[in-house]
Coordinates of C-alpha atoms in Angstrom, one line a residue:
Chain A
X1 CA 34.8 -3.8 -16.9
X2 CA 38.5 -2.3 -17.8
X3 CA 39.9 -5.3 -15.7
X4 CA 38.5 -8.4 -16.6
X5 CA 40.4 -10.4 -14.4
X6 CA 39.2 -8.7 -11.1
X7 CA 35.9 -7.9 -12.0
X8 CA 33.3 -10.4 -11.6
X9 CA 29.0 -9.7 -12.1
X10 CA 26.6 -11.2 -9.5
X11 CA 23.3 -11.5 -11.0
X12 CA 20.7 -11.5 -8.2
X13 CA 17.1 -11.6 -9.4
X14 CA 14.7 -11.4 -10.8
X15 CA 13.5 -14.0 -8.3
X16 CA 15.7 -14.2 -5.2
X17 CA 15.3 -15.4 -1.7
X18 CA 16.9 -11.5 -0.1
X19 CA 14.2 -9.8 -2.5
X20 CA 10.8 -9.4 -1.5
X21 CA 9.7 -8.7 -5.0
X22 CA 11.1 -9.2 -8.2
X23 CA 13.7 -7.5 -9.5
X24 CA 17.5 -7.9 -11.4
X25 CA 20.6 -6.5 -10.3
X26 CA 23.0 -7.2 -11.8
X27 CA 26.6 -6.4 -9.6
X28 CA 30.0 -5.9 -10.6
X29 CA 31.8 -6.8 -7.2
X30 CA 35.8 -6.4 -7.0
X31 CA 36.7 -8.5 -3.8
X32 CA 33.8 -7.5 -1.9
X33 CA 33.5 -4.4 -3.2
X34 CA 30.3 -3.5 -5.4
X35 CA 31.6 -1.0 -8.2
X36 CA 28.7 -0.8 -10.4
X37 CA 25.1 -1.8 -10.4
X38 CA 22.8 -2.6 -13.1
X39 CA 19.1 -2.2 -11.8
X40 CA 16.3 -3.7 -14.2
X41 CA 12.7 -3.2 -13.1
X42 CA 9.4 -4.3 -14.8
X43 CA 8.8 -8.1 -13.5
X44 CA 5.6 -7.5 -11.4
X45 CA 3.7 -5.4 -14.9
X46 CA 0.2 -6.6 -14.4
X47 CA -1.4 -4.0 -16.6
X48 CA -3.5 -2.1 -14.1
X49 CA -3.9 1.2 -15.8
X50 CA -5.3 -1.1 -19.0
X51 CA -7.5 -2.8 -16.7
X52 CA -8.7 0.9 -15.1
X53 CA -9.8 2.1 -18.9
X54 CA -11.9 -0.8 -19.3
X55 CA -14.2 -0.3 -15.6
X56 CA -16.1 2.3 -14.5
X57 CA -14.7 4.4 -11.6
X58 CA -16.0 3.3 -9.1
X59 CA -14.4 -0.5 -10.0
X60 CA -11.5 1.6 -10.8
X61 CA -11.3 2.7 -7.1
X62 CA -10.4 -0.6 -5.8
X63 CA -8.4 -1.7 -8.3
X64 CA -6.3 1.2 -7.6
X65 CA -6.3 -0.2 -3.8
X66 CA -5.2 -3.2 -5.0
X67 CA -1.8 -1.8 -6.7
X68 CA 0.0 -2.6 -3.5
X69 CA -1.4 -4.2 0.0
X70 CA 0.8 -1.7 2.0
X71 CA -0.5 1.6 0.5
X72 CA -3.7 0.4 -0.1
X73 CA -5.1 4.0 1.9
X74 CA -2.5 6.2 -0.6
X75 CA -3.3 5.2 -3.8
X76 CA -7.1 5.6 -3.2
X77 CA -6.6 8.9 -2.0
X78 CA -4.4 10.0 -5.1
X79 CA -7.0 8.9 -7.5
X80 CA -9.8 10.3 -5.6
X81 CA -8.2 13.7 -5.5
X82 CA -7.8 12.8 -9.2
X83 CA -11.6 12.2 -10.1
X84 CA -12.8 14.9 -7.8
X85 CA -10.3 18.0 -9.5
X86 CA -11.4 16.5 -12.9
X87 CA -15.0 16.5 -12.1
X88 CA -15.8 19.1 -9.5
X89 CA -16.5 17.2 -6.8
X90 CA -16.5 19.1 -3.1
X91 CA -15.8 16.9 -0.4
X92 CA -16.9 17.7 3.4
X93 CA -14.7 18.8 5.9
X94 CA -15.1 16.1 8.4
X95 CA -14.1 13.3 5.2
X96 CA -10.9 15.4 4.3
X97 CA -9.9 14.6 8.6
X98 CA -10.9 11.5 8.3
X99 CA -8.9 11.0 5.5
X100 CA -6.2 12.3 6.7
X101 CA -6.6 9.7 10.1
X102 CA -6.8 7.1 7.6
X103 CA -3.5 7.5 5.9
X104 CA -1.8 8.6 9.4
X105 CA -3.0 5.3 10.4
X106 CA -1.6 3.4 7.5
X107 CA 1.8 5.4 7.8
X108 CA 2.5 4.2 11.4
X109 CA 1.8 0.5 10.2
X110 CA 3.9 0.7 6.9
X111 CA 6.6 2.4 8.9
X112 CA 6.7 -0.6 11.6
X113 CA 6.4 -3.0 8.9
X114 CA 9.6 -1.8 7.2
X115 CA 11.4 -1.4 10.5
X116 CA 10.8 -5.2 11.2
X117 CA 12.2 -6.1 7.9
X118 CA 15.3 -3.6 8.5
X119 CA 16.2 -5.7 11.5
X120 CA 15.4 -9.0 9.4
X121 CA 18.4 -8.0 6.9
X122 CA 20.3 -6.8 9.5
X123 CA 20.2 -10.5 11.1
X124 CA 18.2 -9.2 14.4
X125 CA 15.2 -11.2 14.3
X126 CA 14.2 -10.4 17.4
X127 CA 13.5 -6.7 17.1
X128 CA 11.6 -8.1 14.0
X129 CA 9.5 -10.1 16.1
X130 CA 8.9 -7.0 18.3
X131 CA 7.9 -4.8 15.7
X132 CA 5.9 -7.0 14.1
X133 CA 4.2 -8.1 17.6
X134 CA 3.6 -3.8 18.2
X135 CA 2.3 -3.9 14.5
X136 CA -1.0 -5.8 15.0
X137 CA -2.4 -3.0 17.8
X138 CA -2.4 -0.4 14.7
X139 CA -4.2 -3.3 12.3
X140 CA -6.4 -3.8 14.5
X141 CA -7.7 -0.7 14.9
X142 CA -7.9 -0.2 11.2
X143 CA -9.6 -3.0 11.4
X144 CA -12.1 -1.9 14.0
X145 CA -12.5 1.3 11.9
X146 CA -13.1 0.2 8.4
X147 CA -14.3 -3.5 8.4
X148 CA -10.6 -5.2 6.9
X149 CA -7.5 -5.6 8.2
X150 CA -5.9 -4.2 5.3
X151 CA -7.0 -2.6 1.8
X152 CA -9.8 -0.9 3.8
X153 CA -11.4 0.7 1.3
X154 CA -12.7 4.0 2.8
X155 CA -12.3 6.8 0.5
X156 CA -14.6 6.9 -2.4
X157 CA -15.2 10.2 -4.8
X158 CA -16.5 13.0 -2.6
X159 CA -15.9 11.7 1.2
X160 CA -15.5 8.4 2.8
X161 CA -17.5 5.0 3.4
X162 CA -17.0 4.5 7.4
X163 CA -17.4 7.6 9.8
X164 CA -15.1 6.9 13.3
X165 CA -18.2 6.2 16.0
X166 CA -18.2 8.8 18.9
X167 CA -17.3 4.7 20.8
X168 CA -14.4 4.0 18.2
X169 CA -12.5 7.4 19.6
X170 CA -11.7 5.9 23.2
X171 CA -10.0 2.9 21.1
X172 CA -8.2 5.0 18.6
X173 CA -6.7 7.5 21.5
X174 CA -5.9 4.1 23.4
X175 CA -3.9 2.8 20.8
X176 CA -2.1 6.6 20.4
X177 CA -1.2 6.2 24.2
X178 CA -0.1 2.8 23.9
X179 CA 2.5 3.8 20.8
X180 CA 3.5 6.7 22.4
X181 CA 5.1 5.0 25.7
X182 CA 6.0 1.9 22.7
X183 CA 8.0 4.7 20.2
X184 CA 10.3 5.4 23.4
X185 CA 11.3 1.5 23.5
X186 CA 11.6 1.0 19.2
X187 CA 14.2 4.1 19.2
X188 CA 16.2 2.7 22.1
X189 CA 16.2 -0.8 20.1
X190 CA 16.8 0.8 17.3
X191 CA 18.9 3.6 17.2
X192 CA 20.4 3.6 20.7
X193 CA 21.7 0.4 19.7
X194 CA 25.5 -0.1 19.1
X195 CA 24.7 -3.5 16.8
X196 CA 22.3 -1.4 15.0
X197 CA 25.0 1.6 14.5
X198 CA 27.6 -0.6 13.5
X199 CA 25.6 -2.1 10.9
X200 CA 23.7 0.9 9.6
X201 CA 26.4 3.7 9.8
X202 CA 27.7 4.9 6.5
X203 CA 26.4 1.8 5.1
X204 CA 24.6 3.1 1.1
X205 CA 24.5 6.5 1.8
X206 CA 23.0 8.8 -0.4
X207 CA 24.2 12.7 -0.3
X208 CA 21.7 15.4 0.1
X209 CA 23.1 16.7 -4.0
X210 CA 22.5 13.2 -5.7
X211 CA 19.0 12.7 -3.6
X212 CA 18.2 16.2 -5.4
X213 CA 19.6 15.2 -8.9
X214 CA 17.7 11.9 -8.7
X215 CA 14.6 13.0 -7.3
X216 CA 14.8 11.2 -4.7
X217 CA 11.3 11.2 -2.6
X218 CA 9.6 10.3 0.8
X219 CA 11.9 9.3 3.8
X220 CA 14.6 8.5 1.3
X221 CA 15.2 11.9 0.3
X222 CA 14.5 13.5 4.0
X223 CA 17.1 11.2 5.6
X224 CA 19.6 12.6 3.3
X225 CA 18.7 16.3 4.9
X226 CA 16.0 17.3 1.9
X227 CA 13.2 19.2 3.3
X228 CA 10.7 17.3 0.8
X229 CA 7.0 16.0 1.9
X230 CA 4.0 16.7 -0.5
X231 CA 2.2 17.3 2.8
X232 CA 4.3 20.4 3.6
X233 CA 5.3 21.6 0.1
X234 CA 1.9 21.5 -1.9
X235 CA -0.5 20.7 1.1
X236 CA -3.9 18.9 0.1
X237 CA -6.9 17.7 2.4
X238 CA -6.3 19.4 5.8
X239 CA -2.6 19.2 6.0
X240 CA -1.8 22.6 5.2
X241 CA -3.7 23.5 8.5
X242 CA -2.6 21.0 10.5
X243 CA 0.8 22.1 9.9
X244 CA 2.9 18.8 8.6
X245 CA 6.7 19.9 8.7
X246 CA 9.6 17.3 6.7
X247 CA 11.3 15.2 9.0
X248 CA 14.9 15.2 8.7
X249 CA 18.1 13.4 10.8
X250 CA 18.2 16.9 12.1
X251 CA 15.1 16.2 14.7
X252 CA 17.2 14.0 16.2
X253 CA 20.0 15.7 17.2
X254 CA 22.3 14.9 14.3
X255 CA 23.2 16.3 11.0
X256 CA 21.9 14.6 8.3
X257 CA 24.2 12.0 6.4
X258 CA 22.1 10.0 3.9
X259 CA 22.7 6.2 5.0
X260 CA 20.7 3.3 6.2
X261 CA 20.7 4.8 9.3
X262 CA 19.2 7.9 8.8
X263 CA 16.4 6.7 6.7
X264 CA 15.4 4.6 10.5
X265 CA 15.5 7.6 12.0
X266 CA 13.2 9.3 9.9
X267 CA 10.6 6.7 9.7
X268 CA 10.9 5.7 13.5
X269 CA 10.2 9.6 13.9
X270 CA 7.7 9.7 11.4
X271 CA 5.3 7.5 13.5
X272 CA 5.9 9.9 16.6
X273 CA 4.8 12.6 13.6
X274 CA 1.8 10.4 12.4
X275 CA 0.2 9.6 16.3
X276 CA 0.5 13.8 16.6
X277 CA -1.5 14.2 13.4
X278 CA -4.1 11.8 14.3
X279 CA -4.9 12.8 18.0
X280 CA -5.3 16.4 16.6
X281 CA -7.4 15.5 13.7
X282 CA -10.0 13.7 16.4
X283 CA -9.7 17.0 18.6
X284 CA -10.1 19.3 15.5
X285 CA -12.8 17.2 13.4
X286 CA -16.0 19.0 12.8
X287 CA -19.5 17.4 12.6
X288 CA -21.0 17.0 9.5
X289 CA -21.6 15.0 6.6
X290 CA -19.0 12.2 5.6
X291 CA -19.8 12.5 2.0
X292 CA -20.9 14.9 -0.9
X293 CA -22.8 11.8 -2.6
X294 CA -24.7 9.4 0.0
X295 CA -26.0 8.0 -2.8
X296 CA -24.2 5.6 -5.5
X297 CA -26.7 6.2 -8.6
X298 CA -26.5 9.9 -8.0
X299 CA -22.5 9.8 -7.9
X300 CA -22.7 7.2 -10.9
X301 CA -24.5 9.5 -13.2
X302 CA -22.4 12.6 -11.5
X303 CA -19.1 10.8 -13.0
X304 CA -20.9 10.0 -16.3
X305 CA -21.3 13.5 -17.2
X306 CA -18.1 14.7 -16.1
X307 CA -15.6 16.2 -18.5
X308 CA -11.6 17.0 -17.6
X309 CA -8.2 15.8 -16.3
X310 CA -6.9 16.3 -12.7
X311 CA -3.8 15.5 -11.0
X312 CA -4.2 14.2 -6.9
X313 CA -0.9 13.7 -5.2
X314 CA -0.5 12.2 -1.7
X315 CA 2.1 11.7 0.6
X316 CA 2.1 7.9 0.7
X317 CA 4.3 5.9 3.3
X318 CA 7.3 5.9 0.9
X319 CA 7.2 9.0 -0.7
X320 CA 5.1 10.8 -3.4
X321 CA 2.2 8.7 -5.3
X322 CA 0.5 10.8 -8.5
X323 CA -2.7 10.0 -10.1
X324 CA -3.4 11.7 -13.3
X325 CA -7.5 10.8 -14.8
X326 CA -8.9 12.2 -17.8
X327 CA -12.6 11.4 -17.5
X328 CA -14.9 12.3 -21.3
X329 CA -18.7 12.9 -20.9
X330 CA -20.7 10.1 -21.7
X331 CA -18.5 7.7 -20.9
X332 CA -18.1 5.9 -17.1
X333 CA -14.7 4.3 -18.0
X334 CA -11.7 7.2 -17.6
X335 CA -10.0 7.6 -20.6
X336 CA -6.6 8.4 -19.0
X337 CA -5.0 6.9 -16.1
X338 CA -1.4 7.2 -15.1
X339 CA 0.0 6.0 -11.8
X340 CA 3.9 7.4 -10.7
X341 CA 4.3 5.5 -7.4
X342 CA 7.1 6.6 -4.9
X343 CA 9.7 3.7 -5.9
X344 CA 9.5 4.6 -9.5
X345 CA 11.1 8.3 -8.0
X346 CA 13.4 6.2 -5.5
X347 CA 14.9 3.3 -8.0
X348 CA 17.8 4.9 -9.5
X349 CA 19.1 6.4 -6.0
X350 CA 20.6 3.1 -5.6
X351 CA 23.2 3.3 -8.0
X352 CA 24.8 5.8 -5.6
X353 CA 23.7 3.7 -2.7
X354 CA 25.6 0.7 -3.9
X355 CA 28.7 2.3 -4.9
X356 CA 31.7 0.7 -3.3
X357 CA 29.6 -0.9 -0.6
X358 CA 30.2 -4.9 0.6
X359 CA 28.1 -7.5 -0.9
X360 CA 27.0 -8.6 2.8
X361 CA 25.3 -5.0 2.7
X362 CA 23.3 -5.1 -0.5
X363 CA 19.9 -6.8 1.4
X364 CA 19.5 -3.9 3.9
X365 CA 20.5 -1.2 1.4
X366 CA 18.0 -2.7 -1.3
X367 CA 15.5 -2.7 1.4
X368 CA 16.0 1.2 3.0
X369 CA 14.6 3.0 0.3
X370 CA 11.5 0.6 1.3
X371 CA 10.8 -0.8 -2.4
X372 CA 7.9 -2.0 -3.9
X373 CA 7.8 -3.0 -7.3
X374 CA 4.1 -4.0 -7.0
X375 CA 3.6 -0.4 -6.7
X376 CA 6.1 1.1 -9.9
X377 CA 6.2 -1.6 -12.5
X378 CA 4.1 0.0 -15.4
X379 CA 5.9 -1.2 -18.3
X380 CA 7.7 -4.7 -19.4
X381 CA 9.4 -4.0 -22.4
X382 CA 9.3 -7.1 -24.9
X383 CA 11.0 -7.5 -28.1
X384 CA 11.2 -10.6 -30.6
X385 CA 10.1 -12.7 -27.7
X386 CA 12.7 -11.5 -25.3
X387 CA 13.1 -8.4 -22.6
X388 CA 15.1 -5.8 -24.2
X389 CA 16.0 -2.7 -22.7
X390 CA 15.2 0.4 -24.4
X391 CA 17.8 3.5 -24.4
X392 CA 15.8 7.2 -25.1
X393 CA 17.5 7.3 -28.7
X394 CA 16.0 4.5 -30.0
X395 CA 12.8 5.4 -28.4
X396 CA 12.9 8.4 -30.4
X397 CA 14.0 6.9 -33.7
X398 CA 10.8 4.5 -33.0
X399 CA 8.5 7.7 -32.6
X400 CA 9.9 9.3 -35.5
X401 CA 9.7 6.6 -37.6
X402 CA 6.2 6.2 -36.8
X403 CA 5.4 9.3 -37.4
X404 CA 6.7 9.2 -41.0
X405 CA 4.9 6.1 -41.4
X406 CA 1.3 7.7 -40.0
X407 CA 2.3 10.5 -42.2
X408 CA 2.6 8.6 -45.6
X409 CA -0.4 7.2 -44.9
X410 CA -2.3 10.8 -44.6
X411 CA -0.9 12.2 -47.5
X412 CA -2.9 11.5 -50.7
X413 CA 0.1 11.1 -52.9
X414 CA 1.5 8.6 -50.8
X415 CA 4.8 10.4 -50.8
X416 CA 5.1 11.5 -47.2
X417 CA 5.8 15.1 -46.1
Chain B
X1 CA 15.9 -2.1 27.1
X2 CA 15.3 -5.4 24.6
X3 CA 16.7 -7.5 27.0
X4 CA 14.2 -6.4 29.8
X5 CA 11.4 -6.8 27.0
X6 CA 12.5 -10.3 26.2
X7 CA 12.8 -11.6 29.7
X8 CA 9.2 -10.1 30.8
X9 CA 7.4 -12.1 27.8
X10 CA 8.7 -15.4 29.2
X11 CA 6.2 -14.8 31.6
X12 CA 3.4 -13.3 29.7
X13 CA 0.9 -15.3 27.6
X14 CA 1.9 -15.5 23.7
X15 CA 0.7 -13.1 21.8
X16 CA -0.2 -15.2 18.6
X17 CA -4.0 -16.9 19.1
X18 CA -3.3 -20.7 18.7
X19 CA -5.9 -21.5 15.9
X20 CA -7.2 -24.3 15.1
X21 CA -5.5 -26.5 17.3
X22 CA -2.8 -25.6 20.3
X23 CA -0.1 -27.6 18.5
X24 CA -0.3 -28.0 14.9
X25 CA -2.2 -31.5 13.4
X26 CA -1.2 -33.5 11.7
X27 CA -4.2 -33.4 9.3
X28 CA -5.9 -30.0 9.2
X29 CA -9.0 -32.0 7.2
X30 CA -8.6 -34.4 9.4
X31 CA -9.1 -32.4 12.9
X32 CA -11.9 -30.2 11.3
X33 CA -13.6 -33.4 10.8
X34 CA -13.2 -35.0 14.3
X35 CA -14.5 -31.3 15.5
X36 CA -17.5 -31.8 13.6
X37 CA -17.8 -35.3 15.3
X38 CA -17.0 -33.5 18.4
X39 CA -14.3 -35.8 19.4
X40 CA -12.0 -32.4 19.4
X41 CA -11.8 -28.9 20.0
X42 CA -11.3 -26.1 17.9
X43 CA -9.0 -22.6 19.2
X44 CA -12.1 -20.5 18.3
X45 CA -10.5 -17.5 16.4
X46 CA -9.9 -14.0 17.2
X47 CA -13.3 -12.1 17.8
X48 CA -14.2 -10.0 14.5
X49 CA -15.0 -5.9 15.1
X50 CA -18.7 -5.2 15.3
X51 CA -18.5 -3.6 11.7
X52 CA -16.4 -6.2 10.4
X53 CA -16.6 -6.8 6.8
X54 CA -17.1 -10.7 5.9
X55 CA -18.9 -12.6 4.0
X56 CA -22.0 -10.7 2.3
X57 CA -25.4 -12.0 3.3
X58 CA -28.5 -11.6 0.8
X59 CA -32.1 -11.1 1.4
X60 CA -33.7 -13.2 -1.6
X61 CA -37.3 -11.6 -0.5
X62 CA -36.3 -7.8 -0.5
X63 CA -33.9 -7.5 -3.8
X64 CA -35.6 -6.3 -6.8
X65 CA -33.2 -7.3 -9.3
X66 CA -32.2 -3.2 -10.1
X67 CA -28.6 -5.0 -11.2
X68 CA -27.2 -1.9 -9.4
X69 CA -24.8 -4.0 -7.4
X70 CA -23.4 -5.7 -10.5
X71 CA -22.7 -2.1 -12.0
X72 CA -20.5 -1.3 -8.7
X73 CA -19.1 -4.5 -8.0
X74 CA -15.0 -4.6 -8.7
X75 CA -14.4 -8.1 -8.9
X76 CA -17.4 -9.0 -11.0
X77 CA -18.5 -11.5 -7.8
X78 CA -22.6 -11.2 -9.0
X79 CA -24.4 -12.9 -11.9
X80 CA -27.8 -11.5 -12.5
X81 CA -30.6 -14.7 -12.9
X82 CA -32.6 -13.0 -15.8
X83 CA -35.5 -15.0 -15.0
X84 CA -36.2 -14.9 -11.6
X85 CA -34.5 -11.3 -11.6
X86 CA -32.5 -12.0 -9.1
X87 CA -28.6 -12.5 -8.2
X88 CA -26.0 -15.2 -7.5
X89 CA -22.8 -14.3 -5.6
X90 CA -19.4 -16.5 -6.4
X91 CA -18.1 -15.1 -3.1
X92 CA -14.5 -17.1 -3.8
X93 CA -13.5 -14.0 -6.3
X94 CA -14.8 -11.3 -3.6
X95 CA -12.4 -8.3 -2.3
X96 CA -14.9 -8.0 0.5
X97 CA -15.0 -4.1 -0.4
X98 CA -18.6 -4.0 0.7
X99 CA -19.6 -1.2 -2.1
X100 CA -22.4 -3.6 -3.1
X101 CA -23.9 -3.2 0.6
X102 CA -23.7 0.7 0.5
X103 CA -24.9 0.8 -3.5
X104 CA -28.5 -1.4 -2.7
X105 CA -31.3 0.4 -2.8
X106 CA -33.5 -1.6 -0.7
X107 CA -31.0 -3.1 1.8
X108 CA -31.0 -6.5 0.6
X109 CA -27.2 -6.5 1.3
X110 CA -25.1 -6.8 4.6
X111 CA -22.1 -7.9 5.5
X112 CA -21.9 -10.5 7.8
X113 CA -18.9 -11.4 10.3
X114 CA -18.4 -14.9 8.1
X115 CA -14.3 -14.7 7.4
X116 CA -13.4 -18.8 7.6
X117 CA -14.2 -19.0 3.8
X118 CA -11.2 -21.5 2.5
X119 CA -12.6 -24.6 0.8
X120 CA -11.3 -26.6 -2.1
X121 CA -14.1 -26.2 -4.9
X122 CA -14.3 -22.4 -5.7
X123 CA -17.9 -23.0 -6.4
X124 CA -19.5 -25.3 -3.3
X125 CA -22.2 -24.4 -2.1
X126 CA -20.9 -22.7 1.4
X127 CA -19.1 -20.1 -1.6
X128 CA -22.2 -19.4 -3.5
X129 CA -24.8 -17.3 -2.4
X130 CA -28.3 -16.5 -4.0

């Protein structure tokens, strides 16, 4: 703020028709020029790793569904992978494919969804309307599948809830048919298209060095020409065989640049990626059992006497989701959980991504990292009665001083050390 | 491309199911009660999945009051009746996760392809179940 006089701040947020969730930025626009951003997360906190240490896992389980509507298959599969490192669980073949269908299927829908509201910042509404309309044929098979039309709640420790009927198949292979033939259409709308282009080209991009230095993750970091995917780089379930490779700009023909327009490309491509996974997880699926524990009691008593931490990652529609349990014997409640959703990895690439950009631009740049606060907010920091920020120093001066205080109180003297 | 797409759905049926009504009344209450008279008809909705996961049904005669549905249950939808050792459902908090159905022990639970659930008292009878 050197220059005063030509520097004005747009607040927008924390509740703000353009933003699907709450959030503050706060701009500082020359002209219509953004210079600087100020990004302040923690408005949707609603306490859900509290909640978790006070229910036993299995209640745990679909609370962790319901950390966001769109992932409601990744976080699931995280925690399960979680519970079932920390307690030795083996799960059956045929319930790591179906998994792996599962979260395939909830890609191609979370990928369409975000590609409808692309367009809707953009000012297309039409190609939103398509997308949308395309959307529902993956919903309702999900639906057919598991019972719900979203938060489906199929993976449970050891396997999964719903097997795919040998009369679901013909449906599922229908619907990979029908997207096939549909993909063709969305990447003409959406990347053949000059209006598209001209709104999407060099618009917040983000280069391949300050995607690495941020940690950038998912489709974010891949459009910016990072080979990065959990799927490939520390392949769980059955990705590892079934051979997932990162897709990058590069797979279409161009080199890789890092703006809104390579981060469609990726996801459009991704779907093409996901309908590939699925139709050779139903030609590759074994027989067998869809879980290690048919029954609940038996699986209830199994988590009881559990002892350990574990770590399950997943490769969630936006990027990396952790879930880190520590589970104690005797008890059913874990007493650890810590969730690191994708955004939380994704948030500060937008300071690059805003830099000297036009204010007409922030919507669609806000919206192509696909957020979802929902997903990230873990902590609201208040202080006399009012949201403070809190730098790392005074973070540590907080823990030292605490420290010193637990320590007086040890030492029999009273002195401290 | 788009433009072909747009011009071949002005001749293809919408792709939204008009429910309740074809055009929107101008008292929802008040067309669901002239349905119930029968003086109008209702848009049935879109046909549920065989599997579909609705409202819960419960078999009074077969449970055995093990509470082991209440031990699974995320959204803390069942209320054990000490006395009769039995249980009551408030389905309006239910995430229709179905983990009660797989947990019973003696099938008293299903799910049931019940999804028109909205009401105004979270605790009429259509919402309770025992």
């Amino acid at each position: 703020m050197a220059d005063g006089q030509k520097v004005y701040e747009i607040p927008i947020g924390p509740i703000h028709p353009a933003l699907k969730e709450p959030i503050r930025f706060t701009f500082q626009v020359e002209g219509e020029r953004i210079r600087g951003v100020e990004v302040r997360p923690g408005f949707a906190h609603r306490g859900i790793e509290f909640m978790g240490l006070k229910r036993n896992l299995i209640q745990v389980l679909y609370l962790s569904e319901r950390i966001c509507g769109i992932c409601s298959i990744s976080h699931p599969i995280a925690i399960t992978l979680a519970v079932e490192r920390a307690a030795g669980i083996e799960v059956p073949p045929r319930a790591q494919y179906l998994r792996v269908i599962f979260s395939e299927l909830e890609r191609i829908h979370s990928h369409l969804l975000w590609a409808g509201v692309a367009a809707h910042e953009l000012g297309f509404d039409t190609l939103l309307h398509l997308t949308w309309k395309v959307r529902e044929e993956v919903l309702d098979v999900l639906e057919e599948l598991s019972g719900n039309r979203i938060d489906y709640s199929i993976p449970i420790y050891g396997g999964v809830r719903r097997d795919i009927a040998p009369a679901q198949v013909p449906k599922v292979e229908a619907m990979v048919r029908h997207y096939r033939g549909l993909l063709e259409e969305l990447l003409d709308a959406f990347l053949r298209d000059p209006s598209v282009a001209a709104r999407t080209r060099g618009v917040g991009v983000l280069t391949p060095e300050e995607a690495e230095a941020l940690c950038a993750v998912g489709p974010t970091a891949r459009a910016s020409g990072l080979s990065k995917d959990v799927r490939q780089d520390r392949p769980y379930l059955v990705y590892g065989e079934l051979g997932v490779r990162a897709i990058t700009p590069r797979d279409w023909g161009l080199e890789p640049r890092g703006d809104v327009y390579d981060k469609a490309v990726v996801r459009l491509l991704e779907i093409g990626q996901s309908l590939d996974l699925i139709e050779k997880c139903l030609d590759e699926m074994p027989e067998g059992e869809i879980t290690s524990f048919p029954k609940i009691p038996a699986l209830l008593a199994h988590l009881k006497k559990a002892e350990g931490e574990g770590l399950g990652w997943h490769e969630a529609p936006r990027g990396e989701v952790i879930h880190y349990i520590r589970l104690e014997a005797g008890v059913e409640e874990p007493v650890a959980w810590k969730v690191k959703a994708p955004t939380y990895s994704n948030l500060m690439s937008w300071v690059p991504m805003f830099r000297d950009q036009e204010v007409a631009d922030i919507p669609i740049i806000a919206a192509s990292i696909d957020p979802c606060m929902c997903c990230m907010d873990r902590v609201h920091v208040v202080r006399d009665g009012s949201g403070a920020t809190l730098l790392m120093e005074e973070l540590l001066k907080l823990s030292r001083a605490k420290t010193e205080r637990v320590l007086r109180g040890l030492s029999p003297a009273g002195g401290g050390a | 491309m788009i433009l072909k797409t747009l011009f071949s759905q002005l001749l293809t049926r919408p792709a939204t199911n008009r429910f309740p009504a074809k055009y929107m009344p101008r008292s929802v209450l008040g067309f669901l009660g002239k349905v119930k008279e029968g003086k109008a008809q209702l848009v049935p909705p879109v046909p549920v999945p065989p599997r579909f996961r609705g409202k819960i049904a419960y078999s009074r005669d077969k449970c055995i009051g093990c509470q082991l549905c209440i031990r699974v249950c995320p959204a803390k939808v069942i209320e054990f009746l000490p006395e009769a050792k039995k249980i009551r459902m408030h389905v309006a908090r239910c995430t229709f996760c179905a983990q009660c159905v797989d947990a019973c022990p003696v099938d008293a639970l299903s799910e049931s392809p019940d999804f028109l659930l909205s009401d105004t008292d979270r605790s009429s009878a259509a919402l309770t179940v025992e």
